[in-house]
Short mmCIF file of C-alpha atoms and ligand atoms in Angstrom, two decimals:
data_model
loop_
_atom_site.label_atom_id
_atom_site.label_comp_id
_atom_site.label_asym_id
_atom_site.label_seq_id
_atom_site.Cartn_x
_atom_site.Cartn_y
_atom_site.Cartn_z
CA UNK A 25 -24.57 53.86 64.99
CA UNK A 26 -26.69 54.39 68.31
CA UNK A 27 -30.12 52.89 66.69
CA UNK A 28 -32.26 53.24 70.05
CA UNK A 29 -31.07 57.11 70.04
CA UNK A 30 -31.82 57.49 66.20
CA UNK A 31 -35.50 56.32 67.26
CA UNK A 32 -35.87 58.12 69.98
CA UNK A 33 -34.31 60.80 67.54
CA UNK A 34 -37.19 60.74 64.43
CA UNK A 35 -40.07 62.45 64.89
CA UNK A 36 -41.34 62.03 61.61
CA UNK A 37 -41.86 58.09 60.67
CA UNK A 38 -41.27 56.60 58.37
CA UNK A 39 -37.64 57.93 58.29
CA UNK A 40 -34.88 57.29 55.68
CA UNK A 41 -31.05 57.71 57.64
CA UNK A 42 -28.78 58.78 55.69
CA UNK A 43 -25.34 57.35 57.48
CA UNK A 44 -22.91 59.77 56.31
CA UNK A 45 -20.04 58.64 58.53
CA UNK A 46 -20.35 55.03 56.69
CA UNK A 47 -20.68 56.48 54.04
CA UNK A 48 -17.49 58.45 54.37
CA UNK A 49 -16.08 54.66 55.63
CA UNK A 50 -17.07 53.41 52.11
CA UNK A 51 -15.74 55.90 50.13
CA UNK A 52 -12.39 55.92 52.04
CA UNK A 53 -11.99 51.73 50.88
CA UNK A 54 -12.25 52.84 47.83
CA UNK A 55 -10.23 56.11 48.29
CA UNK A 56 -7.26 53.86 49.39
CA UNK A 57 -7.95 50.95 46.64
CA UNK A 58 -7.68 53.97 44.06
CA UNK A 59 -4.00 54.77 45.38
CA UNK A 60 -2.92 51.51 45.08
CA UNK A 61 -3.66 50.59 41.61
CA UNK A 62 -4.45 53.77 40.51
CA UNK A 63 -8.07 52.67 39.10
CA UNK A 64 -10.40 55.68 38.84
CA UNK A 65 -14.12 55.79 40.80
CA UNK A 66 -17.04 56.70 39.53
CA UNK A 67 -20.49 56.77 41.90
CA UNK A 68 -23.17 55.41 39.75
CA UNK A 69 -25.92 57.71 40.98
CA UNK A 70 -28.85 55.32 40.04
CA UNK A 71 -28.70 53.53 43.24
CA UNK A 72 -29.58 56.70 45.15
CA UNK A 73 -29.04 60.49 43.45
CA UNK A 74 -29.77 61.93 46.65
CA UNK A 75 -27.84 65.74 46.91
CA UNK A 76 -26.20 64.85 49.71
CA UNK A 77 -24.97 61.48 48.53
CA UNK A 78 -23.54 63.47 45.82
CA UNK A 79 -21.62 65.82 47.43
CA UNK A 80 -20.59 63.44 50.20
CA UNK A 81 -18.86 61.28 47.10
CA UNK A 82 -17.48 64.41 45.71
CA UNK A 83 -14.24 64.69 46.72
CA UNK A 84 -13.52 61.00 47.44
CA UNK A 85 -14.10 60.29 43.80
CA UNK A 86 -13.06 61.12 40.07
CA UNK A 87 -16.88 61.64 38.68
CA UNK A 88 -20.47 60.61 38.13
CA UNK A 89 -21.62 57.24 36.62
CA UNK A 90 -25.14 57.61 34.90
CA UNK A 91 -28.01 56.56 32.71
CA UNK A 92 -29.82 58.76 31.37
CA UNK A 93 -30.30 62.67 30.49
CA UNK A 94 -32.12 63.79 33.82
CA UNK A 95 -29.64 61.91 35.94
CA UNK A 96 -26.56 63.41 33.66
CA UNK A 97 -28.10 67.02 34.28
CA UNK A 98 -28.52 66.18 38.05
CA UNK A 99 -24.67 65.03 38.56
CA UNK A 100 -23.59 67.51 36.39
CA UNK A 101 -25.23 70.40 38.74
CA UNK A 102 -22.70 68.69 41.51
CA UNK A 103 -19.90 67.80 39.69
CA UNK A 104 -19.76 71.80 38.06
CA UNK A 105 -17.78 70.99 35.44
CA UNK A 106 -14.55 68.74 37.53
CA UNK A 107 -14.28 65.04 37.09
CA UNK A 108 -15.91 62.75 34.60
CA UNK A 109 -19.50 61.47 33.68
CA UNK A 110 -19.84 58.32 31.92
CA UNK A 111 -22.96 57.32 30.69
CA UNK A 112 -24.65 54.41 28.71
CA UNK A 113 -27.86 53.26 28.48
CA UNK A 114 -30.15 50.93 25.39
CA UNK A 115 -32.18 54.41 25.13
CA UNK A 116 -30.12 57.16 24.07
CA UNK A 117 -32.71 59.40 21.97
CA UNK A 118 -31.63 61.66 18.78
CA UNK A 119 -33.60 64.33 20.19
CA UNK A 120 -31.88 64.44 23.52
CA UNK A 121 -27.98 63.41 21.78
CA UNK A 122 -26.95 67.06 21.42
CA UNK A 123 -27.47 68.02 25.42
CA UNK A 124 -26.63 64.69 26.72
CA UNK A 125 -23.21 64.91 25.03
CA UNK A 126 -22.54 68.60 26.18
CA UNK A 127 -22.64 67.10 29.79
CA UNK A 128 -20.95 63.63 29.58
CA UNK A 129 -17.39 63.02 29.06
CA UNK A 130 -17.78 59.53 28.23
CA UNK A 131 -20.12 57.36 26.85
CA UNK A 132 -20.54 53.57 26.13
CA UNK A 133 -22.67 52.94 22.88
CA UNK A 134 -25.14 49.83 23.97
CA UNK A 135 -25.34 48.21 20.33
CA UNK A 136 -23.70 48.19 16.95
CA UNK A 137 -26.82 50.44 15.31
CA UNK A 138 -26.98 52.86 18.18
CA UNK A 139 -23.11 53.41 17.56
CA UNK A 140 -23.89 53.70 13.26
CA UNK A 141 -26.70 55.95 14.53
CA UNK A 142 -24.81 58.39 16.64
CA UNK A 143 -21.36 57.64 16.30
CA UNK A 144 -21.35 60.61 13.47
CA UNK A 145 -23.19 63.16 14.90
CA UNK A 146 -20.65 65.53 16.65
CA UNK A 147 -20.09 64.99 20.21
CA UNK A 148 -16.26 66.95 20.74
CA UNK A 149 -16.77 66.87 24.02
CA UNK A 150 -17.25 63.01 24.86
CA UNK A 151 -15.14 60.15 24.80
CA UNK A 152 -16.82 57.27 22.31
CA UNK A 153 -17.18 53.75 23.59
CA UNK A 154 -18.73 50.68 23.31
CA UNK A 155 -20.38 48.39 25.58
CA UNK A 156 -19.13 44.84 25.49
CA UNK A 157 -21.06 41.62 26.47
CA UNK A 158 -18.42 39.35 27.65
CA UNK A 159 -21.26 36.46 27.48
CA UNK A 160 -19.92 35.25 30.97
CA UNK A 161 -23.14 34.82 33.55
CA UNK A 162 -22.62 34.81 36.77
CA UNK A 163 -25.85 35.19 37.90
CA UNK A 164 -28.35 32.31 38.36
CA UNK A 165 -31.62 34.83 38.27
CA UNK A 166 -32.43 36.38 34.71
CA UNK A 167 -34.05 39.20 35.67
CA UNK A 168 -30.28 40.87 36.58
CA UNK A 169 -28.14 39.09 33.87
CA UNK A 170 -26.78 41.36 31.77
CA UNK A 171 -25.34 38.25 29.95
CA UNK A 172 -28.58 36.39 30.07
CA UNK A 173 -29.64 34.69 26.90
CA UNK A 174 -30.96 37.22 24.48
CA UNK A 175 -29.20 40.07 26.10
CA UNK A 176 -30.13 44.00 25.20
CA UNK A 177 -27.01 45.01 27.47
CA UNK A 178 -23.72 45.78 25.36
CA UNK A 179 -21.89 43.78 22.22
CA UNK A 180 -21.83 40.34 22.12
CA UNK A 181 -18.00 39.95 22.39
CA UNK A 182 -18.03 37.17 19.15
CA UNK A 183 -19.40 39.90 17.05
CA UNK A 184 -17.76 42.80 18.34
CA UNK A 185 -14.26 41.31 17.82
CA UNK A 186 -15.48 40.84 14.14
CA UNK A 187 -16.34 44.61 13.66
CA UNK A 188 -14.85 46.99 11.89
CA UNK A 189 -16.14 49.40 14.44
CA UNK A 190 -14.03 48.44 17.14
CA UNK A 191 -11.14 50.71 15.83
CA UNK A 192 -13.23 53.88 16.12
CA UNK A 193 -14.15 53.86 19.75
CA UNK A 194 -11.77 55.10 22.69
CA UNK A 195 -12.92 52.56 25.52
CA UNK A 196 -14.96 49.21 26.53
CA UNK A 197 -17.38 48.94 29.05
CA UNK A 198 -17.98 46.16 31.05
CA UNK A 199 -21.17 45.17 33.39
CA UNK A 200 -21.98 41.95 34.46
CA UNK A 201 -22.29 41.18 37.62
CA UNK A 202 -24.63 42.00 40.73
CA UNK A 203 -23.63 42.02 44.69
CA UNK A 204 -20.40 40.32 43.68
CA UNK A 205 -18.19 39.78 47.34
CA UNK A 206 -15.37 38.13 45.49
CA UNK A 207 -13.56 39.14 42.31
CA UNK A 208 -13.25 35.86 40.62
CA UNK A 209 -15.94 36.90 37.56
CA UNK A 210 -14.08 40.32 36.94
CA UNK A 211 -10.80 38.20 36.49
CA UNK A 212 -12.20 35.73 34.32
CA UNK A 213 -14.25 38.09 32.40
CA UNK A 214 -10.88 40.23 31.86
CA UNK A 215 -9.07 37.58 31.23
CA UNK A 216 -11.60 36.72 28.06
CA UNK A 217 -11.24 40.26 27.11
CA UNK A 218 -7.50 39.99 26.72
CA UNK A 219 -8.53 36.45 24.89
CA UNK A 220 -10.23 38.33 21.95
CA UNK A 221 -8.85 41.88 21.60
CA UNK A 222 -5.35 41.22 22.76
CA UNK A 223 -2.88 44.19 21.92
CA UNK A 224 -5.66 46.16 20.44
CA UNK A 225 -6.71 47.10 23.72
CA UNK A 226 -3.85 49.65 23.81
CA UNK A 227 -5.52 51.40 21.32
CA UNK A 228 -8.27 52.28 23.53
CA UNK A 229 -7.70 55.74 26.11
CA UNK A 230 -9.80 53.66 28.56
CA UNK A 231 -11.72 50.74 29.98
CA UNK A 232 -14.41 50.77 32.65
CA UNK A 233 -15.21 47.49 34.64
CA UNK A 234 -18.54 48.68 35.77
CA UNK A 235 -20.03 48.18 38.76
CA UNK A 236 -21.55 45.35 41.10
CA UNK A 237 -18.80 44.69 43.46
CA UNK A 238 -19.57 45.57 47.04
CA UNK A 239 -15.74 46.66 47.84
CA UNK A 240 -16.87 47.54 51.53
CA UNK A 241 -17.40 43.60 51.74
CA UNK A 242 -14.43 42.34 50.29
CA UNK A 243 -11.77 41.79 52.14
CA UNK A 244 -9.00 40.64 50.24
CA UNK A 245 -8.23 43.52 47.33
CA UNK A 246 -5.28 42.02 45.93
CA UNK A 247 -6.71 40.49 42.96
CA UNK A 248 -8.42 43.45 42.08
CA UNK A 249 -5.19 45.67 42.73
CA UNK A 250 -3.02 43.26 40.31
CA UNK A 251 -5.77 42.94 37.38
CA UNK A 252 -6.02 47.13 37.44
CA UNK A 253 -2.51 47.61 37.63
CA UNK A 254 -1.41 44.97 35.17
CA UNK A 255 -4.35 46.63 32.80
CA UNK A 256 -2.60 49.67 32.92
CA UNK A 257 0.87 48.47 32.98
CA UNK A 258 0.37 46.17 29.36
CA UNK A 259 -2.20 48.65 27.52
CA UNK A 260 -1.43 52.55 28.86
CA UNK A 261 -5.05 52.89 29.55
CA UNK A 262 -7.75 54.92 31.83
CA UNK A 263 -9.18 51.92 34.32
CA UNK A 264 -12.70 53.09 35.72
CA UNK A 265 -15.04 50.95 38.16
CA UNK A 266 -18.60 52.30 38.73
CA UNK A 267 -20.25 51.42 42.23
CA UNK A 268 -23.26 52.21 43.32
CA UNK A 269 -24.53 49.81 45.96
CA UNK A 270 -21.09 49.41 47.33
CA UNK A 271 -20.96 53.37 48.05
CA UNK A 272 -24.62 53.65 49.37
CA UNK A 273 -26.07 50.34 50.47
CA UNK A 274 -25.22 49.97 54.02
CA UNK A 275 -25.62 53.63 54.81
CA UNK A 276 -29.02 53.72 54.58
CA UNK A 277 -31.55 52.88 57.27
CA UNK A 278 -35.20 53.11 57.20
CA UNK A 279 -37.34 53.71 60.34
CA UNK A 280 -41.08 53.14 60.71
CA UNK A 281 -43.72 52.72 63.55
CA UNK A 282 -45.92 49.95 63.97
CA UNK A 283 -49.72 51.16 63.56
CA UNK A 284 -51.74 48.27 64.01
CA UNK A 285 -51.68 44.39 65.49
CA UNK A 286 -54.19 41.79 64.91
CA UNK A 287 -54.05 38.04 64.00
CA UNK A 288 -55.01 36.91 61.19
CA UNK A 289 -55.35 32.72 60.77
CA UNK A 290 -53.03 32.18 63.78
CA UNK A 291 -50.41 34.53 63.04
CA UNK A 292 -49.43 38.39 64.23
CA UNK A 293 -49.97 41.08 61.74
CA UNK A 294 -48.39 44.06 62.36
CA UNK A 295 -48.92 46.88 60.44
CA UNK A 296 -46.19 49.51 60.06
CA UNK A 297 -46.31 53.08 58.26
CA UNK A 298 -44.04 52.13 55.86
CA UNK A 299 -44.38 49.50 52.61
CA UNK A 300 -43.25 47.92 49.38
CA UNK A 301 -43.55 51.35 48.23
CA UNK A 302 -40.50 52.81 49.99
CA UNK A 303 -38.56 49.42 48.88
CA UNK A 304 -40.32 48.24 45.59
CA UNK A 305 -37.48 45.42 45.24
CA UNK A 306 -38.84 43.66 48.44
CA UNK A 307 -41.79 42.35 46.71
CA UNK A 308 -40.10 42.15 42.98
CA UNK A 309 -37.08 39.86 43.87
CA UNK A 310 -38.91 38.84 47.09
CA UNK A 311 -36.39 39.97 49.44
CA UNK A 312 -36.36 39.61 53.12
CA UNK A 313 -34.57 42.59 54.72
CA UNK A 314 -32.75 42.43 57.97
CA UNK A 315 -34.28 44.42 60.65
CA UNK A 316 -32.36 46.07 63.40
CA UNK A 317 -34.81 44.42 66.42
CA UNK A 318 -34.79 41.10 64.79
CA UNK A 319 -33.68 38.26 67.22
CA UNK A 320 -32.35 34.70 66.15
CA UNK A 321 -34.69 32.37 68.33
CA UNK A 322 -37.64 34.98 69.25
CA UNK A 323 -40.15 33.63 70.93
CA UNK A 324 -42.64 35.71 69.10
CA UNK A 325 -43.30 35.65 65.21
CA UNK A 326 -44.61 38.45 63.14
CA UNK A 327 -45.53 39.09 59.82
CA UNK A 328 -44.57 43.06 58.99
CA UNK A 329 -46.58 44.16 56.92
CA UNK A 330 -47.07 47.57 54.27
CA UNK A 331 -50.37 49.72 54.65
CA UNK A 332 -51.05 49.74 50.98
CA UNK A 333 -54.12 47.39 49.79
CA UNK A 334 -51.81 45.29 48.06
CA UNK A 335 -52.14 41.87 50.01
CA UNK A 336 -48.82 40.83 49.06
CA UNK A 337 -47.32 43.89 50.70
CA UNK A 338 -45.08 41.97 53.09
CA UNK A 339 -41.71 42.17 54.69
CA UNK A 340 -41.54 38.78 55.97
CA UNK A 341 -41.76 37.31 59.07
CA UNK A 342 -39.49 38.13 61.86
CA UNK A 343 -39.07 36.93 65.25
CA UNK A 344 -38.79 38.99 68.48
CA UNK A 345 -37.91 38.40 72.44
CA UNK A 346 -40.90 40.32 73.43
CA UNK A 347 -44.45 40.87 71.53
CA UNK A 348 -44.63 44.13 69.60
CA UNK A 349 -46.65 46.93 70.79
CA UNK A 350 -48.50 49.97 68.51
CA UNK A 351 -46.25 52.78 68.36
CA UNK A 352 -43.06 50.86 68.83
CA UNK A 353 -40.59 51.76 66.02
CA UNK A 354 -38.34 49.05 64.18
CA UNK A 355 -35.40 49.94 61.73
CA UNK A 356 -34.92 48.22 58.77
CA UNK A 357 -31.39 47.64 57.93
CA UNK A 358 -29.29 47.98 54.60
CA UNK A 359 -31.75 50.01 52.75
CA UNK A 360 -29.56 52.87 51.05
CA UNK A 361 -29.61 51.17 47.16
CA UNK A 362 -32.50 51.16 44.99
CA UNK A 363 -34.56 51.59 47.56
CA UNK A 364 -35.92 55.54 47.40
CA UNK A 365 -35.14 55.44 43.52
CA UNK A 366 -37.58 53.23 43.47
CA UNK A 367 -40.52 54.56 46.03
CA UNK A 368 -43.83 55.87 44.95
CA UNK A 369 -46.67 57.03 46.32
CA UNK A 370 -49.52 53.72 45.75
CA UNK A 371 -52.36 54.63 47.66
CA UNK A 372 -51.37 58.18 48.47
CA UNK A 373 -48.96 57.35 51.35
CA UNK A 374 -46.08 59.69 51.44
CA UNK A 375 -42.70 58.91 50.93
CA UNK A 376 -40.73 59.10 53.76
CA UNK A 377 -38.69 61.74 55.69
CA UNK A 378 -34.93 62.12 54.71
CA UNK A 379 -32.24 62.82 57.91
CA UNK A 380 -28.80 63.11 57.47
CA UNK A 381 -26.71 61.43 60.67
CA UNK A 382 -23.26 62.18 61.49
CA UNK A 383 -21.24 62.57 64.58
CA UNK A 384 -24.03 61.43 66.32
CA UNK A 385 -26.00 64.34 64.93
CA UNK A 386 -29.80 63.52 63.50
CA UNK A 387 -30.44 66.42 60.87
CA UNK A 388 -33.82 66.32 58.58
CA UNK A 389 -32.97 66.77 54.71
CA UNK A 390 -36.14 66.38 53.31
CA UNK A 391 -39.79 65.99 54.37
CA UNK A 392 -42.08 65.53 51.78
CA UNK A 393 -45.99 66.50 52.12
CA UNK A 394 -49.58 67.01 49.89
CA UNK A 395 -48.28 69.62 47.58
CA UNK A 396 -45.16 67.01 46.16
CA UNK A 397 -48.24 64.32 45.79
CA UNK A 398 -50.57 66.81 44.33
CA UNK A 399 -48.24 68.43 41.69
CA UNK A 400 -47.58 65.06 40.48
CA UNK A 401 -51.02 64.26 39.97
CA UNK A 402 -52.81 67.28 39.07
CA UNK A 403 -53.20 68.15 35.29
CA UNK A 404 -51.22 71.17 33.96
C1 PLP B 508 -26.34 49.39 37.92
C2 PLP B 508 -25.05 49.61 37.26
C3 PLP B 508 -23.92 49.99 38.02
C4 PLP B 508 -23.93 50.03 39.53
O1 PLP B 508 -24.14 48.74 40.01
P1 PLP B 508 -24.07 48.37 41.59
O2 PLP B 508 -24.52 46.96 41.63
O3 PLP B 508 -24.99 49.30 42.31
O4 PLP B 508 -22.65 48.56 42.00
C5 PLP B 508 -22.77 50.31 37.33
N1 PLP B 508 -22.72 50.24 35.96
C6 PLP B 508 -23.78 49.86 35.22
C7 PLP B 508 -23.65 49.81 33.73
C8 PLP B 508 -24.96 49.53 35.84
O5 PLP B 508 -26.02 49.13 35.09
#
């Protein structure tokens, strides 16, 4: 990808890309991972439920992954009916169970009362599962544990084996690890699996490992191949894995424009026309992004800055060859996942202009203006 052309390309900063070609690259790795173990994919549309991402993934994949009743509803306007749609979620809601389960085909009950809650209520057209927490971390920070002390995410796996309620559900979710580029904790955690539940897994019509490997980064699938294939091979089941940042990540770029340089105690501001609002998880998890014009021993340092009033709304320092001018434009890089899922509109800046780019091609998707900010706001 041609960034200097894409720049010269986007009239309207700041711009989201939309990579479709990687994209299309991603979803192939997975295409040919699914032929050789015979695993099934699922695009968990949280990361980015973009149209277009949708119905890029269509056809490469066997369904939908998602979380909640608007994002069933939005995946099931794409999917029409062919593939599957998983779901789980800690807040399924009795007043939304009997639409949510028209849509979904498959759905992983978070806790033992949410399953003693729902499990009755009619649902012929969904699959029954439960959510298992394998109580394997892998993650050093908390905040995206899923097995962290305390857990609300799945079963704990010592009480679940212990339940009579494992013999009424069809499948086991999994979901416990984040940015994975090796598959070490899915073999370990299905290797603890096999531990407690043994030949009772063949009871089950499926099992879905989740998501939070990034595939497109690994390079070495065997392990992966073997566990999926021996899965199938010893308990006749349905294998499902659920990417999202895997599939979408790396595909999306954002471009902004610098709008203002001063110094401030010694040190270059620059003020771009983008902010933590496009990519809230820059300030929450304190995130440095890379950035396309980024050099490694730049003589010149700058702080990039957001335009909201928030003083913490920083990118980071970066260093350049040459000092930065107003108007220049500089692409972030990597910006695809829970990035625009995530944007808002603090301080009334708009949310940025969606292009779709393939064979060298620039095509704008969607261009928000006042009337999206002022529906939102104004009273019925
Ligand atoms: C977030 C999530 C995914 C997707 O995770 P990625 O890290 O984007 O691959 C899949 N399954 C569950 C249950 C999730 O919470």
């Amino acid at each position: 990808m041609d960034f200097q052309t894409i720049k010269n390309q986007t009239s309207c900063t700041p711009a989201f890309i939309l990579n479709a070609d990687a994209m299309i690259n991603n979803l192939q790795i997975l295409n040919t991972l699914r032929q050789q173990c015979g695993c099934k994919i699922l695009y968990s549309i949280k990361a980015l439920p973009l149209s277009t991402v949708l119905e890029i993934a269509k056809p490469f994949i066997d369904g939908f992954s998602v979380s909640s009743l608007f994002e069933a509803k939005l995946a099931n306007e794409i999917l029409a009916g062919q593939g599957s749609l998983h779901l789980t979620t800690p807040g399924i809601r009795s007043d939304e169970w009997q639409e949510l389960t028209a849509l979904i085909t498959h759905l992983s009950f978070n806790s033992l009362t949410q399953f003693q809650r729902f499990s009755s209520i009619p649902a012929p057209q969904t699959s029954l599962g439960m959510r298992v927490n394998p109580k394997l971390s892998f993650l050093k920070d908390d905040r995206f544990n899923p097995c962290r002390p305390h857990s609300k995410l799945g079963v704990d796996i010592d009480v679940l084996w212990q339940s009579s309620d494992i013999n009424q559900v069809k499948g086991l979710h999994i979901h416990n690890i984040f940015s994975a580029t090796d598959f070490t904790p899915l073999v370990k955690t299905i290797e603890k699996l096999r531990q407690y539940f043994g030949a009772e897994l063949a009871q089950l019509d499926w099992l879905n490992l989740g998501g939070g490997y990034l595939f497109n980064q690994i390079n070495d699938h065997r392990p992966f191949i073997k566990l999926v294939a021996n899965l199938k091979h010893d308990y006749n089941l349905d294998v499902f894995i659920e990417p999202g940042k895997a599939i979408i990540d790396n595909t999306g770029h954002l471009v902004t424009t610098v709008i203002d340089l001063f110094v401030s105690d010694g040190k270059t501001i620059a003020v771009l026309d983008t902010s933590i609002n496009h990519h809230p998880e820059v300030f929450e998890y304190q995130r440095q992004l890379e950035l396309n014009e980024q050099v490694s021993k730049g003589r010149y340092s700058v702080i990039l800055a957001g335009s909201t009033c928030l003083a913490g709304d920083l990118f980071g320092e970066y260093p350049f060859n040459e000092p930065l001018n107003i108007g220049d434009k500089l692409v972030f890089k990597n910006f695809g996942a829970y990035s625009l899922i995530k944007a808002n509109r603090f301080n009334g800046y708009n949310l940025p202009t969606i292009y779709r780019y393939q064979n060298q091609q620039l095509t704008k998707i969607k261009q928000y203006d006042y009337q999206d900010y002022r529906q939102q706001w104004l009273a019925d």
